[in-house]
XYZ file of C-alpha atoms in Angstrom:
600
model
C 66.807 -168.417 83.724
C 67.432 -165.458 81.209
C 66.797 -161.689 83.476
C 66.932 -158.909 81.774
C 67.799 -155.811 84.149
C 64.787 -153.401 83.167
C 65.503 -149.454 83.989
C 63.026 -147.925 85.723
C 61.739 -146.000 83.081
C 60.583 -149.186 81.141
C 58.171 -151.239 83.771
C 55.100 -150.950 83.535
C 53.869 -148.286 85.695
C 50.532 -149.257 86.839
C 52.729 -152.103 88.634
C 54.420 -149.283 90.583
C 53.529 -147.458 93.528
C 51.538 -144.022 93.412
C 53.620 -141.129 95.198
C 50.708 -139.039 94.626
C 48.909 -140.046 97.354
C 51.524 -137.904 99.269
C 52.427 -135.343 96.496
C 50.961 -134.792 93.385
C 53.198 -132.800 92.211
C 56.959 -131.872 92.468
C 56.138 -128.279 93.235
C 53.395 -129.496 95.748
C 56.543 -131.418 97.656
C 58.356 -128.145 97.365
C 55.691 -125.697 98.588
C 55.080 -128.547 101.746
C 59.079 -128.675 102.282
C 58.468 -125.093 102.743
C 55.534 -125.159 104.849
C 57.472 -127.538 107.081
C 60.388 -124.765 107.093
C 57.361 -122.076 108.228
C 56.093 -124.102 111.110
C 59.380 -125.140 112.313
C 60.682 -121.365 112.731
C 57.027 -121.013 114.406
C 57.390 -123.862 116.473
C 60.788 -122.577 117.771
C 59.099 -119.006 118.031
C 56.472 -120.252 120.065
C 58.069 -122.271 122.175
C 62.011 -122.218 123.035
C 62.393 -120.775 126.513
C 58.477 -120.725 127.163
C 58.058 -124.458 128.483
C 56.768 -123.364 132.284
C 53.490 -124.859 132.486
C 51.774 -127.585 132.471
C 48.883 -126.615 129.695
C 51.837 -124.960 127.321
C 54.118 -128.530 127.339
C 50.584 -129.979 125.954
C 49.919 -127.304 123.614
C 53.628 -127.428 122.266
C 53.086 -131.212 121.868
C 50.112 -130.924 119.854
C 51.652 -128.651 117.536
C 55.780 -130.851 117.251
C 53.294 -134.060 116.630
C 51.516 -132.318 114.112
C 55.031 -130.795 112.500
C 56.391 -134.158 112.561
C 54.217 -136.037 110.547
C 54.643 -133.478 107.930
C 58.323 -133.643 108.329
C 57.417 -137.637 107.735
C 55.622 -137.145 104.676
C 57.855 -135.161 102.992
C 60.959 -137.210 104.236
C 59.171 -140.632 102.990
C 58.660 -138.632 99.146
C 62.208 -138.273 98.869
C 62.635 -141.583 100.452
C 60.887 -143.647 98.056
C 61.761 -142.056 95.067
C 65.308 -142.503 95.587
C 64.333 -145.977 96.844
C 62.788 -146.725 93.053
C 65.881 -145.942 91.902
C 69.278 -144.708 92.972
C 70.772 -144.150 89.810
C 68.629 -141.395 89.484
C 70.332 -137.805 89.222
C 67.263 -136.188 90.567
C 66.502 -138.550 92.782
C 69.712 -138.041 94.163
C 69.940 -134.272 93.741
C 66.291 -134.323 96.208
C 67.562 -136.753 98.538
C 70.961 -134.806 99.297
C 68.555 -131.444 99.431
C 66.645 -133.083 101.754
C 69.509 -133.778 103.854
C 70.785 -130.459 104.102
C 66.970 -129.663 105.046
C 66.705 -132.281 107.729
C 69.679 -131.730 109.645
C 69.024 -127.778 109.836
C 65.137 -128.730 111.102
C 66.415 -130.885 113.878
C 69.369 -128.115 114.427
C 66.648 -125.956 115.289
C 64.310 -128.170 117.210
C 66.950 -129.849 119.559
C 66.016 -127.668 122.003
C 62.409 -129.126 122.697
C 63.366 -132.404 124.121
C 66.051 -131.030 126.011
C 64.090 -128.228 127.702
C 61.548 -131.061 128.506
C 64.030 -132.852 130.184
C 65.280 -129.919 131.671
C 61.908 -129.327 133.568
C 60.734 -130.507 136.977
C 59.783 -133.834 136.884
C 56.535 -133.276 138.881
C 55.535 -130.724 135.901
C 55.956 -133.260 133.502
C 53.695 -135.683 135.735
C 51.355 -132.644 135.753
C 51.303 -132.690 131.792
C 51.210 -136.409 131.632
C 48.292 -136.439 134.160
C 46.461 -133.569 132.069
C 47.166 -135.182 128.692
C 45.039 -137.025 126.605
C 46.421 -137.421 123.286
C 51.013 -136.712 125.118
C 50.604 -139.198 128.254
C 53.035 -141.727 126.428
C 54.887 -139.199 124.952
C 55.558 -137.944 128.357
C 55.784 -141.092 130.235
C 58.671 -141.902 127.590
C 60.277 -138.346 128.309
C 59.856 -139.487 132.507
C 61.821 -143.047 131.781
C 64.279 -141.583 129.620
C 65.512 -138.680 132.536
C 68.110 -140.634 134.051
C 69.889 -140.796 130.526
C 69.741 -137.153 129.333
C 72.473 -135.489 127.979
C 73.525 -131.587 128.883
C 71.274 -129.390 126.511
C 75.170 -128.100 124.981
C 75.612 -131.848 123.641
C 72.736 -132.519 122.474
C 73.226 -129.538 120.442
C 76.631 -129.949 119.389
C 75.377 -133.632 118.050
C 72.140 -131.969 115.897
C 75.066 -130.138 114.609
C 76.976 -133.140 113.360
C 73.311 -135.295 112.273
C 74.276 -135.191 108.755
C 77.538 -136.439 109.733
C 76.569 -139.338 112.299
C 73.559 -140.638 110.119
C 75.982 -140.971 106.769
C 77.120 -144.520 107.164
C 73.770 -146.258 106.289
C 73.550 -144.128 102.978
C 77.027 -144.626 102.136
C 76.539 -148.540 102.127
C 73.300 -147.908 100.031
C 75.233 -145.690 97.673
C 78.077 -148.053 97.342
C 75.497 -151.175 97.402
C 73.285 -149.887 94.616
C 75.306 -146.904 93.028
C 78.682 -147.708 92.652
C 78.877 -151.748 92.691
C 78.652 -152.996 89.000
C 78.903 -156.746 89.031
C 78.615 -156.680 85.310
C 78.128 -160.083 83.839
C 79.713 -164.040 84.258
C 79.629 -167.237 82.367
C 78.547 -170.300 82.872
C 76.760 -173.203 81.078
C 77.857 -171.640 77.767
C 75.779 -168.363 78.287
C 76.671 -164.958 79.647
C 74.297 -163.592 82.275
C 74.057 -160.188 83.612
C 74.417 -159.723 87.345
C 73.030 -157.386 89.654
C 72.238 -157.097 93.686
C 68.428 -157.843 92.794
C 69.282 -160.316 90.373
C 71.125 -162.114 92.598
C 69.482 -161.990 95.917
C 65.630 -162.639 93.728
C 66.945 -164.805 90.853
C 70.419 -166.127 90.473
C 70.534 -167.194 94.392
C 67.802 -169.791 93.815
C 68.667 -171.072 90.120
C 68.033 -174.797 89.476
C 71.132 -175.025 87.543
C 74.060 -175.578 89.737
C 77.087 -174.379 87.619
C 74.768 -171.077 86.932
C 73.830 -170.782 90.658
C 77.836 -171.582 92.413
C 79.263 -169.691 89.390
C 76.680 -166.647 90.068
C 77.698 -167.154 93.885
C 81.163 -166.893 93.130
C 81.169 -163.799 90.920
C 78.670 -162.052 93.424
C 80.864 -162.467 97.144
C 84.350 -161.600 94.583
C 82.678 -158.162 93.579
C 81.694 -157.384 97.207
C 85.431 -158.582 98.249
C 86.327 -155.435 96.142
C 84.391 -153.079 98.875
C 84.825 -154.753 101.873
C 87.313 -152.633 103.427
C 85.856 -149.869 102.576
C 82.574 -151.110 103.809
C 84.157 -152.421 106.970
C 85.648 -149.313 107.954
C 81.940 -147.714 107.439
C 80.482 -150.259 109.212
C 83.218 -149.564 112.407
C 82.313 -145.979 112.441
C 78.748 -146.856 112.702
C 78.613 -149.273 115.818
C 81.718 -146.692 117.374
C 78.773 -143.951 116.768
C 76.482 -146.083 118.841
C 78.719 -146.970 121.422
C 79.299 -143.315 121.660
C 76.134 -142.676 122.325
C 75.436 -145.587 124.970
C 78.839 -143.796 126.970
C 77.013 -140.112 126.684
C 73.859 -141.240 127.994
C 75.395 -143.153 130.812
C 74.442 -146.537 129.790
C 76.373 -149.587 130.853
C 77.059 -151.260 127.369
C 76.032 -150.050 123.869
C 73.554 -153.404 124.323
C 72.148 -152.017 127.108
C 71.595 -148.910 125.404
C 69.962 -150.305 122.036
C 67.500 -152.665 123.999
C 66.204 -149.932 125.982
C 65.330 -148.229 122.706
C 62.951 -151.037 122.202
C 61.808 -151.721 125.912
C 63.444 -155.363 125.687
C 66.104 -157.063 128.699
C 69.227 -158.234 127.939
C 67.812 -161.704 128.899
C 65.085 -161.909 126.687
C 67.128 -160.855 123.687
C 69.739 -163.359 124.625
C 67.417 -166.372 125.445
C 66.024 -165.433 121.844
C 69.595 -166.294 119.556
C 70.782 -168.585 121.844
C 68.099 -170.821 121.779
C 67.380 -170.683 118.295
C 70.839 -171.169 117.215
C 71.574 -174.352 119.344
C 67.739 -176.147 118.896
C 66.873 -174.886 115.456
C 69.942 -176.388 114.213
C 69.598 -179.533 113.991
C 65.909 -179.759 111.938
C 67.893 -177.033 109.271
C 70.297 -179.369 109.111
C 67.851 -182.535 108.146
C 65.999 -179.909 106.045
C 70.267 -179.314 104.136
C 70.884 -182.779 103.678
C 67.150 -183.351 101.696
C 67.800 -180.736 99.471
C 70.968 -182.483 98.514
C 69.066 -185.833 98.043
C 66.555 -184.518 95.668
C 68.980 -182.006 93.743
C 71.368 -185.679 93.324
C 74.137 -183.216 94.478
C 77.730 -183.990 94.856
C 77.870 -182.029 98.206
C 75.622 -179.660 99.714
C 77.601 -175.961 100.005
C 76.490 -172.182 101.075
C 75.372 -171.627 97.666
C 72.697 -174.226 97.595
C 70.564 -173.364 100.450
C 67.717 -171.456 98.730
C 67.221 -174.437 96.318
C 63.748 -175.143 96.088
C 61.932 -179.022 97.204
C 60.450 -179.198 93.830
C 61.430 -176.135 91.190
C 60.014 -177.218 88.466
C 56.136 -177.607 90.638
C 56.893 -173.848 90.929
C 53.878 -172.342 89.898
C 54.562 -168.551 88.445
C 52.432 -165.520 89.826
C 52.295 -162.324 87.856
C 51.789 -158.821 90.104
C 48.335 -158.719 88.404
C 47.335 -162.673 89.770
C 49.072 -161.700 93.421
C 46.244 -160.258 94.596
C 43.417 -162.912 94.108
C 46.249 -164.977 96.411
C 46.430 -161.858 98.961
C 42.805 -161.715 99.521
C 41.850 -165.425 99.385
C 44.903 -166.530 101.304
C 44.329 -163.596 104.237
C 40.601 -163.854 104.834
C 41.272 -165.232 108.083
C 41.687 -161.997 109.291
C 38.284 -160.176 108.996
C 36.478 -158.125 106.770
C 38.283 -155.365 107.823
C 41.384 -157.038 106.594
C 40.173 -157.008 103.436
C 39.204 -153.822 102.939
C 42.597 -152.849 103.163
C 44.050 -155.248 100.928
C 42.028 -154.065 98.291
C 42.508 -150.126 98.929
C 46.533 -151.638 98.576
C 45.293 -152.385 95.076
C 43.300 -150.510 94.140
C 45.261 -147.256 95.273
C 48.680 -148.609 94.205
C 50.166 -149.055 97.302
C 52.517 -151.379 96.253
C 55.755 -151.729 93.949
C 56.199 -154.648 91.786
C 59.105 -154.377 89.146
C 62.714 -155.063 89.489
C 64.948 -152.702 88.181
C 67.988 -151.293 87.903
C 69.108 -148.905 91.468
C 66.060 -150.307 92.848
C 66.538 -151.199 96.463
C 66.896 -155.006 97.074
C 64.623 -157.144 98.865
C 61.062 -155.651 100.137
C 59.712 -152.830 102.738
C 57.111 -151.396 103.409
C 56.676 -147.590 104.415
C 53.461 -146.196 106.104
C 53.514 -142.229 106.203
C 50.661 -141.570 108.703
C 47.381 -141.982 107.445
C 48.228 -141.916 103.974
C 48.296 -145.693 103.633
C 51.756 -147.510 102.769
C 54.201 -147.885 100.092
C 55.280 -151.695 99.527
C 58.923 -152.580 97.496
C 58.852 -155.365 96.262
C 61.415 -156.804 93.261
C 58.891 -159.484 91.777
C 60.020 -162.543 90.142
C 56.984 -164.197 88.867
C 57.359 -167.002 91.340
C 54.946 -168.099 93.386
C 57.160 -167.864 96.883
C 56.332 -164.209 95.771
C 53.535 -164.254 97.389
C 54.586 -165.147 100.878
C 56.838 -161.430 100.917
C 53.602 -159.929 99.776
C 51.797 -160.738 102.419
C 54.884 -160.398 104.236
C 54.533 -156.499 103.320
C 51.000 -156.536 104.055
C 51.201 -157.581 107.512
C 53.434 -154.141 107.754
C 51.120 -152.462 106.110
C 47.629 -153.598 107.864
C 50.014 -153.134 110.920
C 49.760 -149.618 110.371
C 46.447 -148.947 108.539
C 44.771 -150.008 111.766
C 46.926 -149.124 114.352
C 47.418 -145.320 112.430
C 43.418 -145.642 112.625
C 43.145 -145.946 115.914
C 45.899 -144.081 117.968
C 47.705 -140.387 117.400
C 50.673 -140.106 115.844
C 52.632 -140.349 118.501
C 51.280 -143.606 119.330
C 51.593 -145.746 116.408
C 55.031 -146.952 116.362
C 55.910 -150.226 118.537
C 58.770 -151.289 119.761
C 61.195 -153.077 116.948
C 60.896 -156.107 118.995
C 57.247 -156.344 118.028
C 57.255 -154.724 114.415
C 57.819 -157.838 112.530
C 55.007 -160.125 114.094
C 51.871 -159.189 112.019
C 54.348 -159.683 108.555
C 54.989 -163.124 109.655
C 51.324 -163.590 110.967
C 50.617 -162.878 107.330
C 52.992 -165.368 106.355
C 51.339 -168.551 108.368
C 48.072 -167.570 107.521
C 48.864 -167.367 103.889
C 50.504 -171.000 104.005
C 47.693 -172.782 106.718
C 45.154 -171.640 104.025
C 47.191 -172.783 101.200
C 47.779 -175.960 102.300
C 44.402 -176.395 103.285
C 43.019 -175.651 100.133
C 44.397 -178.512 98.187
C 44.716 -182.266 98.805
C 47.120 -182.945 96.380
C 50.825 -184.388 97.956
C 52.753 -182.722 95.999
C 51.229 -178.861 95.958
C 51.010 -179.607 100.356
C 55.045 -180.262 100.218
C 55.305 -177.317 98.177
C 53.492 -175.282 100.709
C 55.389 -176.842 103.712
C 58.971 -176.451 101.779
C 57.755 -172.919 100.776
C 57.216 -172.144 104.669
C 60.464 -173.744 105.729
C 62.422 -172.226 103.516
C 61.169 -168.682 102.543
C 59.181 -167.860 105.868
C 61.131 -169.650 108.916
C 64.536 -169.786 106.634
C 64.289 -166.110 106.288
C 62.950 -164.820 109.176
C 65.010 -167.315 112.252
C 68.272 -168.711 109.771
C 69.054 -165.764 107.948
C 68.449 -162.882 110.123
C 68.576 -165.030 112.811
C 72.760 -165.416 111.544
C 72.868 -162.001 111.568
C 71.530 -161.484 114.844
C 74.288 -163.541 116.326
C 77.374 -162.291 114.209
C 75.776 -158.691 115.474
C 76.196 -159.657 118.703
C 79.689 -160.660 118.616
C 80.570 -157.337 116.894
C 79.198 -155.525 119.688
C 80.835 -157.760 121.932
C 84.185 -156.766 120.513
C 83.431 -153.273 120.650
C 82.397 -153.443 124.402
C 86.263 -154.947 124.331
C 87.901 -152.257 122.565
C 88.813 -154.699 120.180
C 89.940 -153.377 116.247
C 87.438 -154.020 113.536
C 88.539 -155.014 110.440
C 87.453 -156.449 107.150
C 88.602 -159.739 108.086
C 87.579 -159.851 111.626
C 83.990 -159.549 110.282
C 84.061 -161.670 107.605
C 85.731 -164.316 110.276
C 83.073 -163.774 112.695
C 80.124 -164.046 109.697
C 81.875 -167.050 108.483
C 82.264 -169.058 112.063
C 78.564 -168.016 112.887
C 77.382 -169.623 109.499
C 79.636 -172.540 110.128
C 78.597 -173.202 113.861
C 74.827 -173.358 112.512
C 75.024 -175.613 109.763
C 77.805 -177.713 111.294
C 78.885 -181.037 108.531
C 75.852 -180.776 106.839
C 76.879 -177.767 104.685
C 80.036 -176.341 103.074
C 80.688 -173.327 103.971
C 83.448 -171.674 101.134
C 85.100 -168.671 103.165
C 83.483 -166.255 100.579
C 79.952 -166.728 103.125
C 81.878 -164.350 105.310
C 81.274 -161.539 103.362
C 77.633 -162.471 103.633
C 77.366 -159.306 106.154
C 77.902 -156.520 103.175
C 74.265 -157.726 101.621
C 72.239 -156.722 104.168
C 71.310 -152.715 105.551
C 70.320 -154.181 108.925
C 73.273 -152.949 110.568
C 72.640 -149.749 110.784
C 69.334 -150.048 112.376
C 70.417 -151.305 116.001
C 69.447 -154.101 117.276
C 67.206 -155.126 114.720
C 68.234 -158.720 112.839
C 67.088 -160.757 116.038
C 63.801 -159.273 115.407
C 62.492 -161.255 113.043
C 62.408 -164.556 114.927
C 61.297 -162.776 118.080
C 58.069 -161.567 115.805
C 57.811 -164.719 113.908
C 57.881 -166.618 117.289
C 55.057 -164.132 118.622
C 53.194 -164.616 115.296
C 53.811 -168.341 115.802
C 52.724 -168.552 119.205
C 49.403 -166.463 118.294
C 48.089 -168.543 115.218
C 48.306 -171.361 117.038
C 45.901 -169.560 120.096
C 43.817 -168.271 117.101
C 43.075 -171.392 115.604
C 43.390 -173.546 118.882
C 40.468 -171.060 119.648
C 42.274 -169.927 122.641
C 41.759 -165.903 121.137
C 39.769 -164.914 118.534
C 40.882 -162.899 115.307
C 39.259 -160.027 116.351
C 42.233 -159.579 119.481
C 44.759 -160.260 116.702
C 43.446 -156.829 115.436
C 42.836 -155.644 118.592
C 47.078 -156.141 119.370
C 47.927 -154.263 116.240
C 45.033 -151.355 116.731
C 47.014 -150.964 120.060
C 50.339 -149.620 117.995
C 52.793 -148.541 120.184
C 50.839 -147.592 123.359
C 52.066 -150.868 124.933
C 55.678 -153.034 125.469
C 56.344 -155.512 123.196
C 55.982 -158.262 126.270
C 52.468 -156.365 127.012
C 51.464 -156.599 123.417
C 52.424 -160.631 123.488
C 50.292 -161.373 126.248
C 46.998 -159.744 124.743
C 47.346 -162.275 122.302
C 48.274 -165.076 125.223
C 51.566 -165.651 124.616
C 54.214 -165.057 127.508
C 57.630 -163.379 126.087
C 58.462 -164.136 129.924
C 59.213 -167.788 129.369
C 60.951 -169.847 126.652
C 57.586 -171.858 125.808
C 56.937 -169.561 122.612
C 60.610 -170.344 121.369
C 60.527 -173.985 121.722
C 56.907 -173.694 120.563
C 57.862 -172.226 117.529
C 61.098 -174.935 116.916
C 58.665 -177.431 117.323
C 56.375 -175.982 114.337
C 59.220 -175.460 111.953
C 60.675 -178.989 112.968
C 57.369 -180.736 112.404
C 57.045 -179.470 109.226
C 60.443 -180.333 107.883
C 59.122 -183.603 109.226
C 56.270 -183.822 106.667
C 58.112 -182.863 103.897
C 60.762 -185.215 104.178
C 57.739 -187.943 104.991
C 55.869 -186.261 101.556
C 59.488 -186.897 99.197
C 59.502 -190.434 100.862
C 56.087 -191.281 99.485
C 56.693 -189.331 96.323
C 59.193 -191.312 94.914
């Protein structure tokens, strides 16, 4: 597999995304950085010490929704530019300016939510009772009373945002700036290495003395940071925990899951269930990939082998889009307006190149449509984290549609079911669409191991390693290098059990992911991907119709994520939709072990 890292300056650029759909210009991001500047000194004019009725809260939260989806689009330019590439100067000359910018903006607007809080709770129910477009606004301000913090803290922190938000973009800098993982040997060639030629390319080579040697060279150069990285990664959890203590929460996990309106129980219930029943079918799914790859053992590094490479059919960015649209027409008309306005308006962001950010996202300033990485690698699996990203992105094209600004974002818990929606209906129709054995296992494999691999193994890891990180920080226990690695590397272990070796070198496996810094986020993805699960099978059991589906992500963030489950009929209450989802990955690990039997 010869990879060539590309610089950004030499992909093609009708295969990137179009910032101009947010500024045209770099003097039109300037003048609205400006503008921004204007109506934040008004804001703050208009406003501080003038909160004392119930028609002025609503007026004041017309205006600080309005200012903050500005704030958003300029904050998602800077964002995705450095995003394209981080070894930039400019790019990293904006982002830093932006910084500066940022922190004195919230400096200066710290005082609306404490003065909200500040106020009589029956004049916020007046407000919420007069509002139209603020009631959940307010009813979040209500909830969140009990944990306010003196108006002189909250301060103090605005003062030190810079400061407290730095770890995250020192792991990206180190990550993408300042690692160089320069080149290794094996099979008689030298082959350059990179974090997005590894993690899309050299993780999943069909040559095994390419892919363990490219394994080996990749966790050696990230041994080279990882105290560094540890240390950053301390001060970030210590920052949260921080937090939990200031707002009077019990434990920082009490504090993170009330950010996204989820118990301690159902977060639990959703790793430990997983980990102990999902186990064994990964396990069966291990020990076939060592049959068919005639291996001498199955390790860490051989996990994202493909059923059949060489029935690997490639996919240029040009192709992906007759797959998007066939493989999604499920989901409406509607659906597929958007997918075409994602082409058609470049939306999305194909190449892989050097400072590039690893892996995909996708970014949806208000209104404006959405901004899709992706690092593409001409292989058909490709397509699944397209329409991964486009579940993110019709997430937000209809829910933006239909609800304020205020209104659109839903609780993390939630946030990753229509990209794995996307994902099942993509496969279903794929699989549908041919009769041939061999393409079906290809499908099935493709499911198993990009979809349900990714979304409730790998993340799924993380999830559980995160939790025992927190759990040593609720102990006032030190954090070091090696007690993460340790944890990482036991967590792996316990999963795979004897079916896989595990080289310690896995423990470092925490440094390749941003996750971290986000909360309570790696669990997420099997929570939505059970959801999404749960709600295919009621869509094509006929139990809902597609039209709900749309309805649940038109609805944004105006309900809980357990509220937003049960409009589709599934109960986050219970653990039906997690076994219910075991079962679905297990019974197709099922056929494609049945498919290799009667292939051979």
């Amino acid at each position: 597999m010869a990879q060539k890292a590309l610089k950004r300056n030499e992909v093609n650029v009708q295969e990137t995304w179009d910032l101009s759909r947010l500024y045209k210009t770099e003097a039109d991001y300037e003048a609205a950085l400006s503008d921004a500047e204007k109506k934040t000194n008004a804001f703050v004019d208009n406003y501080k010490g003038k909160l004392n009725s119930s028609g002025i809260i609503n007026k004041a939260l017309d205006d600080f929704r309005d200012l903050q989806v500005l704030l958003n689009y300029v904050g998602t330019f800077q964002s995705l530019n450095l995003s394209s590439d981080q070894t930039n100067e400019e790019n990293a000359i904006r982002s830093g300016k932006f910084g500066i910018f940022a922190a004195d903006v919230n400096k200066k607007l710290v005082f609306f939510m404490s003065e909200l809080q500040a106020l009589d709770p029956s004049l916020l129910e007046t407000a919420k009772n007069e509002a139209t477009e603020n009631k959940i606004f307010l009813e979040k301000v209500i909830k969140d009373l009990k944990h306010k913090l003196d108006p002189i803290v909250e301060k103090a922190l605005s003062e030190f945002s810079q400061v407290l938000n730095a770890p995250r973009e020192i792991y990206q800098k180190s990550k993408l700036s300042d690692m160089n993982f320069g080149t290794f040997t094996a099979a008689g060639k030298t082959h350059d290495q990179s974090f997005s030629l590894f993690e899309g390319g050299w993780s999943n080579e069909i040559n095994t003395e390419i892919r363990r040697t490219a394994f080996e060279n990749f966790y050696a150069k990230l041994g080279e940071y990882e105290n560094g990285l540890a240390n950053n990664y301390q001060t970030q959890i210590l920052k949260e925990k921080a937090y939990a203590n200031l707002k009077g929460f019990d434990t920082v996990f009490d504090y993170l899951l009330d950010i996204q309106d989820v118990s301690l129980e159902l977060y639990n219930r959703q790793i430990d269930i997983i980990m102990e029943k999902l186990a064994p079918a990964m396990r069966k799914y291990a020990s076939l990939l060592k049959e068919i790859h005639g291996l001498d053992k199955m390790t860490y590094a051989d996990l994202h082998l493909a059923v059949d490479p060489e029935f690997e059919p490639t996919v240029t960015a040009a192709e992906s889009k007759k797959y998007a649209l066939e493989s999604l027409e499920l989901l409406g008309p509607e659906y597929r307006k958007m997918i075409e306005r994602s082409y058609d308006e470049r939306w999305i962001d194909f190449p892989k190149s050097l400072g590039k950010s690893t892996g995909g996202f996708c970014a949806s300033p208000y209104r404006k449509g959405s901004y899709i990485l992706l690092n593409w690698n001409n292989q058909m699996n490709e397509v699944f984290v397209l329409a991964h990203e486009l579940g993110h992105a019709g997430h937000f094209y209809f829910c933006s549609a239909a609800q304020n600004a205020f209104n659109t974002r839903p609780s993390m818990y939630f946030v990753e079911a229509p990209s794995t929606m996307n994902e099942i209906v993509m496969a279903e129709h794929l699989k549908a669409k041919e009769s041939d054995a061999r393409f079906k296992r290809w499908v099935l494999s493709s499911m198993v191991s990009r979809t349900y691999y990714h979304n409730c193994v790998t993340h799924l890891l993380e999830a559980n390693y995160q939790r025992e990180v927190y759990r040593l920080v609720e102990a006032k226990k030190p954090i070091t290098a090696k007690v993460l690695n340790d944890l990482m590397l036991g967590t792996i272990k316990k999963f795979w059990g004897d079916a896989v070796e595990v080289p310690d070198y896995a423990g470092r496996t925490w440094m390749r992911q941003p996750h971290y810094f986000m909360g309570l986020y790696p669990y997420t993805y099997s929570a939505g991907l059970t959801v999404a699960t749960a709600a295919f099978e009621n869509i094509r059991s006929g139990k809902i119709k597609v039209e709900t589906w749309l309805d649940v992500l038109k609805a944004g963030g105006t309900l809980k994520p357990v509220e937003l489950a049960k409009m589709a009929e599934v109960d986050l209450t219970t653990e039906q939709p997690l076994l219910s989802m075991i079962n679905y990955v297990s019974s197709m690990i099922d056929e494609v072990v049945d498919i290799t039997r009667k292939l051979k």
